[in-house]
Coordinates of C-alpha atoms in Angstrom, one line a residue:
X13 CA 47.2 81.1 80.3
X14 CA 48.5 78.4 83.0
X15 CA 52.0 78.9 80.9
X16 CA 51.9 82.5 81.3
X17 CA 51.3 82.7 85.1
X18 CA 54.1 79.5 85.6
X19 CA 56.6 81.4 83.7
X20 CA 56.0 84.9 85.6
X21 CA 56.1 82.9 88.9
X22 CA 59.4 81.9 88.0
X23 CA 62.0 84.4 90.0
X24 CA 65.6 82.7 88.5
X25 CA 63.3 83.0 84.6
X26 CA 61.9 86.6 85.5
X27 CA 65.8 87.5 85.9
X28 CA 67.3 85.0 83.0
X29 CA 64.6 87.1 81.1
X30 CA 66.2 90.8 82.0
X31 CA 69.4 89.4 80.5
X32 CA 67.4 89.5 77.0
X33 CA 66.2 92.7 75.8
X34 CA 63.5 93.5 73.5
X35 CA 63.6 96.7 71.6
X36 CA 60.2 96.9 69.8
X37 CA 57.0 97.3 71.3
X38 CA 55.3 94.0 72.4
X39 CA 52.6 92.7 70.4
X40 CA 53.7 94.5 66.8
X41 CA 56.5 92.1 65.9
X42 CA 56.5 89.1 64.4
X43 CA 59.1 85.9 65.3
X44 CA 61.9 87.2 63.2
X45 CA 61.5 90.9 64.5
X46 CA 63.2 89.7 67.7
X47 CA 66.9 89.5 67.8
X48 CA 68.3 87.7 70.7
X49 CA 70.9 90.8 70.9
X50 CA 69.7 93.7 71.6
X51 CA 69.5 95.7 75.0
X52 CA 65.9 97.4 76.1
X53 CA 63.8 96.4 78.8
X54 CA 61.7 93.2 78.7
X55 CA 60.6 93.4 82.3
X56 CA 57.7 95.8 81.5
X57 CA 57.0 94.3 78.2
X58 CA 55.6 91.2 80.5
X59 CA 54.0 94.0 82.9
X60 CA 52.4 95.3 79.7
X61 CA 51.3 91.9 78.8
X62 CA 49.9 91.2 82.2
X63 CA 48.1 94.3 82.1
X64 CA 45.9 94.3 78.5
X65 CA 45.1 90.1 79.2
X66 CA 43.3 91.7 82.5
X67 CA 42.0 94.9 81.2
X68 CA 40.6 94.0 78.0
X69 CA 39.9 91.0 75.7
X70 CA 43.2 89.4 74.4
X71 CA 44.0 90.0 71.0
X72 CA 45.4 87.9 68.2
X73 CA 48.2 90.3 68.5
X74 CA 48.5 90.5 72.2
X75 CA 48.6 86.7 72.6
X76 CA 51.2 86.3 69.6
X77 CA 53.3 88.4 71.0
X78 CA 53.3 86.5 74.7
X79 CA 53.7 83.0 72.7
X80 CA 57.3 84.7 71.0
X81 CA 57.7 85.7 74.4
X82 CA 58.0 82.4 75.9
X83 CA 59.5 80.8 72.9
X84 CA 62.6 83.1 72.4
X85 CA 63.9 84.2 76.1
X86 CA 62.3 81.5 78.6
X87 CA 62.2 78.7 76.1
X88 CA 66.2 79.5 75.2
X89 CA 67.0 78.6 78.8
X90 CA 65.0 74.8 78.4
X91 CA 65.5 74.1 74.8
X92 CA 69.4 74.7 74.9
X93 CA 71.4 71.7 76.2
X94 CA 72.9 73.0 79.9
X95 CA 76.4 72.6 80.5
X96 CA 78.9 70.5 83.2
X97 CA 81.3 72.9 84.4
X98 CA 84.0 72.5 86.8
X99 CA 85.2 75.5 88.3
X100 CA 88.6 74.3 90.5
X101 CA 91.8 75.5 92.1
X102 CA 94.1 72.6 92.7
X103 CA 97.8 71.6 94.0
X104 CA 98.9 71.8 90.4
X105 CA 97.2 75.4 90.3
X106 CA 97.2 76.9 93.7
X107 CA 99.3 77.4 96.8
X108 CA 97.8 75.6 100.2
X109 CA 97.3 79.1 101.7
X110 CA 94.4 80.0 99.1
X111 CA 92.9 76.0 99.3
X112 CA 92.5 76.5 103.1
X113 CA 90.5 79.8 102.7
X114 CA 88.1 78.4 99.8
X115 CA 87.8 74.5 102.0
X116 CA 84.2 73.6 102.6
X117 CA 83.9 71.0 105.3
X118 CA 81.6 68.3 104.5
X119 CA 79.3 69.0 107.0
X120 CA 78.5 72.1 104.9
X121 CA 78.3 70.8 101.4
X122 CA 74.9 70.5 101.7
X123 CA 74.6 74.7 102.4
X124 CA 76.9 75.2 99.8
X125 CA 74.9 72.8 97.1
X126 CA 71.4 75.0 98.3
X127 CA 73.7 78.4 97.6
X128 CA 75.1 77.7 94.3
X129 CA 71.7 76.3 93.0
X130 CA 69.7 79.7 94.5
X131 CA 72.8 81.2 91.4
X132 CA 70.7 82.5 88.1
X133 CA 72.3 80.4 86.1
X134 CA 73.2 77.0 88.3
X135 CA 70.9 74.5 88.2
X136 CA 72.4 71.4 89.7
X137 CA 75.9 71.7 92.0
X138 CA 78.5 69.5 93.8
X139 CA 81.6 70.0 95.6
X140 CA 84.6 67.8 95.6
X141 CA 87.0 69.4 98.7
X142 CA 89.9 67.8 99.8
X143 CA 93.5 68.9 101.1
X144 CA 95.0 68.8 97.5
X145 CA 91.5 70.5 95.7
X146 CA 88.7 72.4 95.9
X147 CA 86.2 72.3 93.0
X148 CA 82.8 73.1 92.2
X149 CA 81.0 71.1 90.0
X150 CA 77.5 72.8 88.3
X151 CA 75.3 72.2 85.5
X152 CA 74.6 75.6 84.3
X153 CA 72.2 77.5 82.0
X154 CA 74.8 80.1 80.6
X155 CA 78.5 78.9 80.7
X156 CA 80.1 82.2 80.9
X157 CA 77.3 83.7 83.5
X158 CA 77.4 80.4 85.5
X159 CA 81.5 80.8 85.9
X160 CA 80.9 84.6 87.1
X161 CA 78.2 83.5 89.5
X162 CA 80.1 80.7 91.2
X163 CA 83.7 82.5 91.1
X164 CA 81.8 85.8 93.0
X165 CA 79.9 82.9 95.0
X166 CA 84.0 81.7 96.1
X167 CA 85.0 85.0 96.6
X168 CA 82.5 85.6 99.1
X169 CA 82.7 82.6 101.0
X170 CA 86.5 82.7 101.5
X171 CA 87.0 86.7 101.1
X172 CA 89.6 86.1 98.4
X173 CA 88.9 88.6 95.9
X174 CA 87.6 87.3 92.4
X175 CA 90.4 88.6 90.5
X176 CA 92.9 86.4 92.8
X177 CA 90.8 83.4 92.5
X178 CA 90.4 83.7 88.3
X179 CA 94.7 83.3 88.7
X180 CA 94.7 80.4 90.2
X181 CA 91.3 78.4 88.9
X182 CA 90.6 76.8 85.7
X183 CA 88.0 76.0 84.0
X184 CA 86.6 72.9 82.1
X185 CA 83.4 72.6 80.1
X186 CA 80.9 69.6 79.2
X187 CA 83.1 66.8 77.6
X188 CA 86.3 67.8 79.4
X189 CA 85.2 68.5 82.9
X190 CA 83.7 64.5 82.4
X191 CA 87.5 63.8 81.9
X192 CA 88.8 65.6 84.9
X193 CA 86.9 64.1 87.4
X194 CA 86.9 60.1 85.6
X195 CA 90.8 61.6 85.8
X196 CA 90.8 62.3 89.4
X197 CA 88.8 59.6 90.8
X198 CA 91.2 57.0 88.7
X199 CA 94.2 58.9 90.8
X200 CA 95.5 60.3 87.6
X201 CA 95.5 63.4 89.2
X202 CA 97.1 63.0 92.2
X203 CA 100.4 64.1 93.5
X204 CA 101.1 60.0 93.7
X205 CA 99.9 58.4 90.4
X206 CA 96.8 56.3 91.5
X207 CA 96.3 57.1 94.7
X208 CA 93.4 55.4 96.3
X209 CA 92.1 57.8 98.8
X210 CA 90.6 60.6 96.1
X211 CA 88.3 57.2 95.2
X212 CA 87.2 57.4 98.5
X213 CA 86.4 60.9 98.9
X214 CA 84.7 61.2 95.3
X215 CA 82.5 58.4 96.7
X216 CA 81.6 61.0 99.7
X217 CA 80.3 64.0 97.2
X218 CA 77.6 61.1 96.2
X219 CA 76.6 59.9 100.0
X220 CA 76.3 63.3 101.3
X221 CA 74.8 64.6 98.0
X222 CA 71.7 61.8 98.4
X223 CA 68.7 63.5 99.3
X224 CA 70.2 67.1 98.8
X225 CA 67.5 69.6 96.4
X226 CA 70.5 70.8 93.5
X227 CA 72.5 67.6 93.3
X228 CA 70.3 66.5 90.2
X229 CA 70.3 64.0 88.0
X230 CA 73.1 65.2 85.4
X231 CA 76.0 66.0 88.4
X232 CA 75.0 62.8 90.4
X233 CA 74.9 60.8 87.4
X234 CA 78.6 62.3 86.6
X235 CA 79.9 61.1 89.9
X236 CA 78.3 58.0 90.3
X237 CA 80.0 57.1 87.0
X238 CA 83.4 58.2 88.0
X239 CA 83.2 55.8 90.8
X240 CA 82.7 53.2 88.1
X241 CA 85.8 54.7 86.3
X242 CA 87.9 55.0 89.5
X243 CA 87.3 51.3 90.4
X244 CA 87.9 50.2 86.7
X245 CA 91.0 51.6 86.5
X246 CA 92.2 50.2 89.5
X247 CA 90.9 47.0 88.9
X248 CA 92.1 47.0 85.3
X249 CA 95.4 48.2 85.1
X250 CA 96.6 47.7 89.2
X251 CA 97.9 51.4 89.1
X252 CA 98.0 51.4 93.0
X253 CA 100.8 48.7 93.0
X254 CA 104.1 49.4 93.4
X255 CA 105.6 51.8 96.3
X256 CA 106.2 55.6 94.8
X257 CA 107.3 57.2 98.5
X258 CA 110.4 56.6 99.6
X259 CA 109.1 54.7 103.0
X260 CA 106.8 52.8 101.3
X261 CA 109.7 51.6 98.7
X262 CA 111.3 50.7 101.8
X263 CA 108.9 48.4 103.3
X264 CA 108.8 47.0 99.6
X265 CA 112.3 46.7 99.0
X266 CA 112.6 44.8 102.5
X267 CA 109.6 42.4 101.8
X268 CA 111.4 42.2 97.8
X269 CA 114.8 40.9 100.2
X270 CA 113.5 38.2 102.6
X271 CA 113.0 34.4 101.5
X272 CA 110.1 34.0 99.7
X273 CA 108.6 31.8 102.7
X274 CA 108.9 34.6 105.0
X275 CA 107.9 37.5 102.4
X276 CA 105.1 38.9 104.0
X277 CA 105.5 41.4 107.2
X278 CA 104.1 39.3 110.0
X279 CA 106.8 36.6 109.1
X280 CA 109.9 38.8 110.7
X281 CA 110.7 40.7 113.7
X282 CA 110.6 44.5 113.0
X283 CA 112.4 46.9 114.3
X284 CA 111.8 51.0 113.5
X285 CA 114.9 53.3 115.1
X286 CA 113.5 57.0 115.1
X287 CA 109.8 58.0 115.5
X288 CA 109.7 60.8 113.3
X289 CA 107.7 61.6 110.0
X290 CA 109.3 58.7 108.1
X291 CA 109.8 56.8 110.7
X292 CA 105.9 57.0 111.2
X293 CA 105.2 56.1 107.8
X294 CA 107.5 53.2 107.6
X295 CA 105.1 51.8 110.4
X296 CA 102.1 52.5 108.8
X297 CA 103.1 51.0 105.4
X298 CA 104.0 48.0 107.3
X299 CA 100.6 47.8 109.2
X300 CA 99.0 48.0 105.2
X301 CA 101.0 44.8 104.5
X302 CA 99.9 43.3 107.2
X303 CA 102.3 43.2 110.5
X304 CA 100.5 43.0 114.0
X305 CA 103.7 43.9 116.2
X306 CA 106.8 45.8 116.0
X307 CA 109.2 47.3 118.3
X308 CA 110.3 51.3 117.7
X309 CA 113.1 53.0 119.3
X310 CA 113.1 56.8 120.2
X311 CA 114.2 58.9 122.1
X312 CA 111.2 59.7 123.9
X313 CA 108.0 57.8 124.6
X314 CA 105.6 60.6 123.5
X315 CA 105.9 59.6 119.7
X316 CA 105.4 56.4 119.7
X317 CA 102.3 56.9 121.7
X318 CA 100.5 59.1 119.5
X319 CA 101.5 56.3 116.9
X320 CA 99.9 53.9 118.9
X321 CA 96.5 55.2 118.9
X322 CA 96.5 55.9 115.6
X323 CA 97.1 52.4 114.7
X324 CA 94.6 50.4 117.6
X325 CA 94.8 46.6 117.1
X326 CA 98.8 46.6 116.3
X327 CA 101.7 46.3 119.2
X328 CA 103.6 49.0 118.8
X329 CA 106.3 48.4 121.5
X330 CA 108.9 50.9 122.6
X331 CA 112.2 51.0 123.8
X332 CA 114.8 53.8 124.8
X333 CA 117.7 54.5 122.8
X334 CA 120.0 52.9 124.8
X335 CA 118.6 49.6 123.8
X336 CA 118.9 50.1 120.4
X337 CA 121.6 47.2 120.4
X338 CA 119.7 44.6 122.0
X339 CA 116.3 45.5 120.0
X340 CA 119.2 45.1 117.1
X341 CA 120.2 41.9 117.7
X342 CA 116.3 40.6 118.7
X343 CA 115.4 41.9 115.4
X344 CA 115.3 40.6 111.5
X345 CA 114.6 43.6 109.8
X346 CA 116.1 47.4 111.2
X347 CA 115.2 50.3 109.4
X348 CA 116.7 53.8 110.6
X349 CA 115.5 57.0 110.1
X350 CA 116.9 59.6 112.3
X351 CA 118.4 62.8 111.5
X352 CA 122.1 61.7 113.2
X353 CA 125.0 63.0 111.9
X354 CA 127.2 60.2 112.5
X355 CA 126.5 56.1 111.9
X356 CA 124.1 54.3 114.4
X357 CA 125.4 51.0 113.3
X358 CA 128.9 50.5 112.3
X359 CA 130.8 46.9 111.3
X360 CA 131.9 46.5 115.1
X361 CA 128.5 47.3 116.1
X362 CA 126.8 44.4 113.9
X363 CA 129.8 41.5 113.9
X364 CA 128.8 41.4 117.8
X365 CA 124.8 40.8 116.9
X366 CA 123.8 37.1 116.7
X367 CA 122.2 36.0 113.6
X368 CA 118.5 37.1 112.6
X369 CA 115.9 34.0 112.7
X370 CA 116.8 30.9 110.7
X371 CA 113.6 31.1 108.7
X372 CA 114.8 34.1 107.2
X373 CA 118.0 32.8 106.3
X374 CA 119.6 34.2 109.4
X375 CA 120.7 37.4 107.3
X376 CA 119.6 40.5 109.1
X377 CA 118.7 43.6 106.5
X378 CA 119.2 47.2 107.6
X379 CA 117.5 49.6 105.7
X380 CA 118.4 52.8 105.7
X381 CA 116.3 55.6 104.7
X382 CA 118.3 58.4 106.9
X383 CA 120.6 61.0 105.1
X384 CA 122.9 61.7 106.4
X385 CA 123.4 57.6 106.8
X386 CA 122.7 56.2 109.7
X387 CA 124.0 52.4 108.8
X388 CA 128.0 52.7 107.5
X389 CA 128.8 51.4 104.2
X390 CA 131.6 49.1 106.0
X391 CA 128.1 46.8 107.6
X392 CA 128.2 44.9 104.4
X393 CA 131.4 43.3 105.4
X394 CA 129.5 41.3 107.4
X395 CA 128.6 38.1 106.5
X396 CA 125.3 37.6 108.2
X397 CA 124.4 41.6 107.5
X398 CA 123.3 43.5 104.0
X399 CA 122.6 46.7 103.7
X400 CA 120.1 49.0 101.4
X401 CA 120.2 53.0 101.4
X402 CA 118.1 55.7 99.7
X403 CA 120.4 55.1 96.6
X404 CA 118.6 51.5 96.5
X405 CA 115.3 53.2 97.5
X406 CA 114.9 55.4 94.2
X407 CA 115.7 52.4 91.3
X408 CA 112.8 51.1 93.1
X409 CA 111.0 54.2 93.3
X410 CA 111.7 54.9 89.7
X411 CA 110.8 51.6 88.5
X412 CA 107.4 51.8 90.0
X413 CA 106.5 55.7 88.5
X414 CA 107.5 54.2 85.0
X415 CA 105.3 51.3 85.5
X416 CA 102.5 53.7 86.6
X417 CA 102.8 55.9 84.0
X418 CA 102.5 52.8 81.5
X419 CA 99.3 52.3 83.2
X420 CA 98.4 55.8 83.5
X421 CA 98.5 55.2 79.7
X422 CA 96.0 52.3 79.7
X423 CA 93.6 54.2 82.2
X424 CA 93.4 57.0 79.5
X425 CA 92.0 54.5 77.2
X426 CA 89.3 53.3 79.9
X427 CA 88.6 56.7 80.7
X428 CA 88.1 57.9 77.1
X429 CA 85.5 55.0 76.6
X430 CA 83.6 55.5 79.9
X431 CA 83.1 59.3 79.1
X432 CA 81.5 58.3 75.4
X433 CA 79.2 56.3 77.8
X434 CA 78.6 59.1 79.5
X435 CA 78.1 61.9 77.3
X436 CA 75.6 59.1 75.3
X437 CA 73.7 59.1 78.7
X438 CA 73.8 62.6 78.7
X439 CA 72.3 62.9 75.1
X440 CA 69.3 60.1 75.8
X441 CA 68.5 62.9 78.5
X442 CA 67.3 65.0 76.3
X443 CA 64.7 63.4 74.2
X444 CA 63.0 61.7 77.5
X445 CA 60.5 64.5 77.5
X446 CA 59.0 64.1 74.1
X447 CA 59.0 60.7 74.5
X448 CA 57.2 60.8 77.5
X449 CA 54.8 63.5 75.6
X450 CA 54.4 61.5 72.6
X451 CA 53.7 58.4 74.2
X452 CA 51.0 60.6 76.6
X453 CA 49.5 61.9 73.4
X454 CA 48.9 58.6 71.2
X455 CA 47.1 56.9 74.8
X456 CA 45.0 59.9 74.8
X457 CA 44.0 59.1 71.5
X458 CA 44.1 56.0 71.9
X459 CA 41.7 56.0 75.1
X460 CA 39.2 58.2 73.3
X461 CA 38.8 56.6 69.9
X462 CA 38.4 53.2 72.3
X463 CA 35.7 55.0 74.4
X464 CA 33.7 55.6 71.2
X465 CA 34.4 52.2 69.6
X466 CA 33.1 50.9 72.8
X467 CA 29.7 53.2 73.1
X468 CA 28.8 51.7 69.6
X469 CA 29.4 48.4 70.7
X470 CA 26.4 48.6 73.2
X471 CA 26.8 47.2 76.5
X472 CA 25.8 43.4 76.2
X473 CA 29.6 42.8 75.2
X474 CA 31.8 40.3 77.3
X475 CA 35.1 40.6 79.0
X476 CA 37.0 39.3 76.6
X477 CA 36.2 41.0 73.7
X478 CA 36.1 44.2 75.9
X479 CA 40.3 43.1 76.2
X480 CA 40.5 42.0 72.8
X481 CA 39.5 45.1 71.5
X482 CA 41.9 47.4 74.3
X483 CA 44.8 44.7 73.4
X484 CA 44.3 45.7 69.4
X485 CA 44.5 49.3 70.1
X486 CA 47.4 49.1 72.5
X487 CA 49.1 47.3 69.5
X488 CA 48.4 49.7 67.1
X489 CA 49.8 52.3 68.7
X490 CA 52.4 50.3 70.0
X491 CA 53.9 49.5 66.4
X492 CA 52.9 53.4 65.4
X493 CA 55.2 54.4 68.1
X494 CA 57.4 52.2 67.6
X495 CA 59.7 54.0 64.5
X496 CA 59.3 57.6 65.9
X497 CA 60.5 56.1 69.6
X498 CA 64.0 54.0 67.3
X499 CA 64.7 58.2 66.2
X500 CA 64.7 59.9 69.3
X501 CA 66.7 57.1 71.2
X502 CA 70.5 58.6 71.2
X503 CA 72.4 55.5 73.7
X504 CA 75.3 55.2 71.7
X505 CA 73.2 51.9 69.9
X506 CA 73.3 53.1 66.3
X507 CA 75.4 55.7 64.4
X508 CA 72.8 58.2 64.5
X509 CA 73.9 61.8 66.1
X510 CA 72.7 63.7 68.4
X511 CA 72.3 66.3 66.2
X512 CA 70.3 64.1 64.3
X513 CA 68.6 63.2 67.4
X514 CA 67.7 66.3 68.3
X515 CA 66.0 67.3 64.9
X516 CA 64.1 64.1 65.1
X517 CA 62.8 65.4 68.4
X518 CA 62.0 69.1 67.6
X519 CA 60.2 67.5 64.1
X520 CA 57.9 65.3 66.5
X521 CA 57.4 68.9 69.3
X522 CA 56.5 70.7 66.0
X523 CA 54.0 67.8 64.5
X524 CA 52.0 66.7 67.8
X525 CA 52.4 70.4 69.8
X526 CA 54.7 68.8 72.3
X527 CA 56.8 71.7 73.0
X528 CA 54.1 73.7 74.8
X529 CA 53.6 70.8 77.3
X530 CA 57.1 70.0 77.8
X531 CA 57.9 73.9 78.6
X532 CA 55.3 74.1 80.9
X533 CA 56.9 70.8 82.5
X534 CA 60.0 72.4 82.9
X535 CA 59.4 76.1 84.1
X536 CA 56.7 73.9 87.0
X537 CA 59.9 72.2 88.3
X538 CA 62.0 75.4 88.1
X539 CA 58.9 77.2 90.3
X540 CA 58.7 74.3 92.2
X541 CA 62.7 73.8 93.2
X542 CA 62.9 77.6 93.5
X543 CA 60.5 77.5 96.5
X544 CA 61.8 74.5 98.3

């Protein structure tokens, strides 16, 4: 009865079992009296059960009755395959305003993990938060119960009721929610197409999930794998090359114009006129290509400082507006972004400027990423002078996107082989037990026919006949084992299915009595997880 006691012991069974009403009296039904549908209590059938094993002898029918008991409601819960499900609100689904109130800082993913596994119907959990999404990753026992727990689970934490959330989320089960996150961590689901910093932060769920009781084997497997996906991609196809932003198309389109000699940043003098947003990320796009100094004209110092610290290790110098002239004409590369209505730099301006370094041909390039403009049309006149505008911005711009896409296109095929890997992984899972049973039950065997063998022999035998004999009944069992073991195995290696897979693996429960053991197995961890 150490089944019996394990399974009642169980608080998340004891309720999975109120969910599954019996409506015949315990012990005068047979396996096929018990449909999985109907709606009476089953709580006091097991108080009923408890109470005639410890007031009077067990019958055949008592004990009949307890084995159907285990083997329809409890044993539904370990001998149906759990699903991955991905509960998320997103950009693409949700205004920023809902995000912020449903954000879990890293620091308490940990808490949330220990919540959403304490669910009835959760057993493993992970969350993936960022400024863009928030989604909850589970491996549940009951897809549509698991949903309603987690989604109530939101509503609490963020007090947003359930029936907003359920607007805004969606769902994904099993084989899709493995494509949404291989998707996401390959920066196919990004606002910019293959994006690198999701990679990053998908790498975080596993770091901080290490260690943590509910990030199990199934969810950390899923997004350890999408890191492989999410570097394969990259790797494969280069989706992160190619500027998508209109400052970054900038500091491409200006690399794209100098001599090829003096094509990367560090080679020219820059010079940035305005400190604002794009301003800012004109310098920051030019730090990721590698220049160590540049000189930015605002109006006021306080900009450029913050800049400063943000970027330590780069010389970030700054000058007034009133120098914008002479930082001009010590400069090979000007780009402008301020929000003036009139032209910063007209053809008298420029015609006055000397020209830019000889390594770079001694032609100065303005780019202007301002609009209204800040550099007039009439600076191309010049002869030592060209001059690029947003106009020139978006062919690069659109250019890139279409290449992405193109390689968005590749990734899907990646992606589509990596989740078969997956989902083979996945399926091996689930034959692990009764091969570890199986195996355990032929050395058992084996170890007692060798005992005997061995009594017979007397005790005047030598060493190596002593191994001779364990060697030929290792061997024996080995090759015994060996065609069973070539059934259950589902890695993707033969054509078999898991369906196929599976009723190899019930046949073998059936044959040797695994399926008591391996039950037993599972409602100990389930006792053992729920008290940690």
């Amino acid at each position: 009865m150490a089944l019996s006691s394990a399974f009642v012991g169980c608080p998340k069974l004891e309720t999975l079992l109120n969910h599954h009403k019996l409506e015949t009296p315990l012990g005068l039904i047979g396996v096929r009296a018990l449909p999985r549908n109907n709606r009476s209590s089953r709580r006091c059938l097991i108080q009923r059960a408890r109470c005639e094993l410890t007031d009077s002898a067990p019958n055949a029918a008592t004990i009949s009755a307890l084995e159907q008991l285990k083997n329809s409601a409890a044993d539904r819960y370990t001998k149906e395959r759990s699903s991955i499900v991905v509960i998320g609100l997103s950009i693409h689904t949700a205004p920023v305003e809902m995000r912020e109130k449903l954000a879990i800082p890293e620091a308490e993913w940990p808490r949330a993990i220990g919540e959403l596994c304490g669910l009835n119907h959760i057993e493993e959990a992970a969350v993936l938060s960022t400024c863009n999404r928030m989604e909850i990753y589970v491996l549940a026992l009951s897809q549509h119960r698991g949903v309603k727990e987690v989604t109530e689970w939101m509503s609490k934490t963020s007090g947003i009721p359930v029936s907003e959330i359920c607007q805004h989320r969606f769902l994904l089960y099993n084989k899709d929610a493995t494509q949404h996150i291989f998707e996401v961590s390959a920066g196919l689901d990004s606002l910019v197409l293959g994006e690198g910093q999701i990679l990053a932060q998908v790498k975080q769920v596993v770091k901080v999930g290490q260690g943590v009781n509910g990030f199990g084997r199934n969810i950390s497997g899923l997004f350890k794998h999408a890191i492989t996906v999410g570097k394969r991609v990259r790797t494969e196809t280069n989706i992160a090359a190619g500027a998508v932003s209109v400052s970054s198309a900038a500091v491409e389109l200006a690399l794209m114009k100098l001599p090829e000699s003096s094509s990367h940043a560090s080679s020219a003098r820059m010079l940035i006129i305005g400190a604002g947003k794009m301003g800012k990320l004109v310098i920051k796009h030019l730090v990721a290509k590698g220049c160590k100094k540049m000189v930015v004209v605002n109006r006021s110092e306080e900009r450029v400082k913050a800049i400063r610290e943000e970027i330590p290790g780069v010389e970030v110098v700054y000058r007034p507006l009133d120098e914008m002239l002479a930082s001009a004409a010590e400069a090979d590369v000007v780009f402008t972004s301020t929000a003036s209505e009139t032209p910063l730099f007209l053809k008298e301006h420029v015609e006055t400027l000397p020209p830019a370094s000889p390594e770079i041909g001694g032609v100065r390039l303005f780019v202007d990423i301002s609009v209204p403009r800040n550099v007039g049309s009439c600076v191309n006149e010049v002869e030592t002078a060209r001059v690029y505008n947003v106009d020139d911005l978006k062919e690069v711009v659109a250019a890139n996107k279409e290449d992405r896409l193109r390689k968005a296109m590749e990734a899907q095929t990646i992606i589509a082989e990596e989740s078969n890997q997956f989902e083979a992984w996945r399926d091996s899972l689930e034959t692990v037990p009764t091969i570890k049973k199986l195996r355990a039950y032929a050395e058992r065997i084996r170890m007692a026919e060798l005992e005997k063998c061995m009594s017979k022999m007397g005790d005047d035998i030598n060493k190596k006949t002593t191994r001779a004999v364990d060697d030929l009944s290792r061997g024996i069992v080995n090759r015994f084992l060996h065609g069973p073991m070539q059934h259950l195995r589902c890695d993707g290696s033969d054509s078999r299915t898991l369906s196929e897979t599976l009723e190899n693996m019930h046949a073998l429960n059936r044959m040797y009595g695994l399926e008591k053991d391996i039950l037993e197995e599972k409602l100990k961890a389930m006792t053992s997880s729920q008290q940690k």
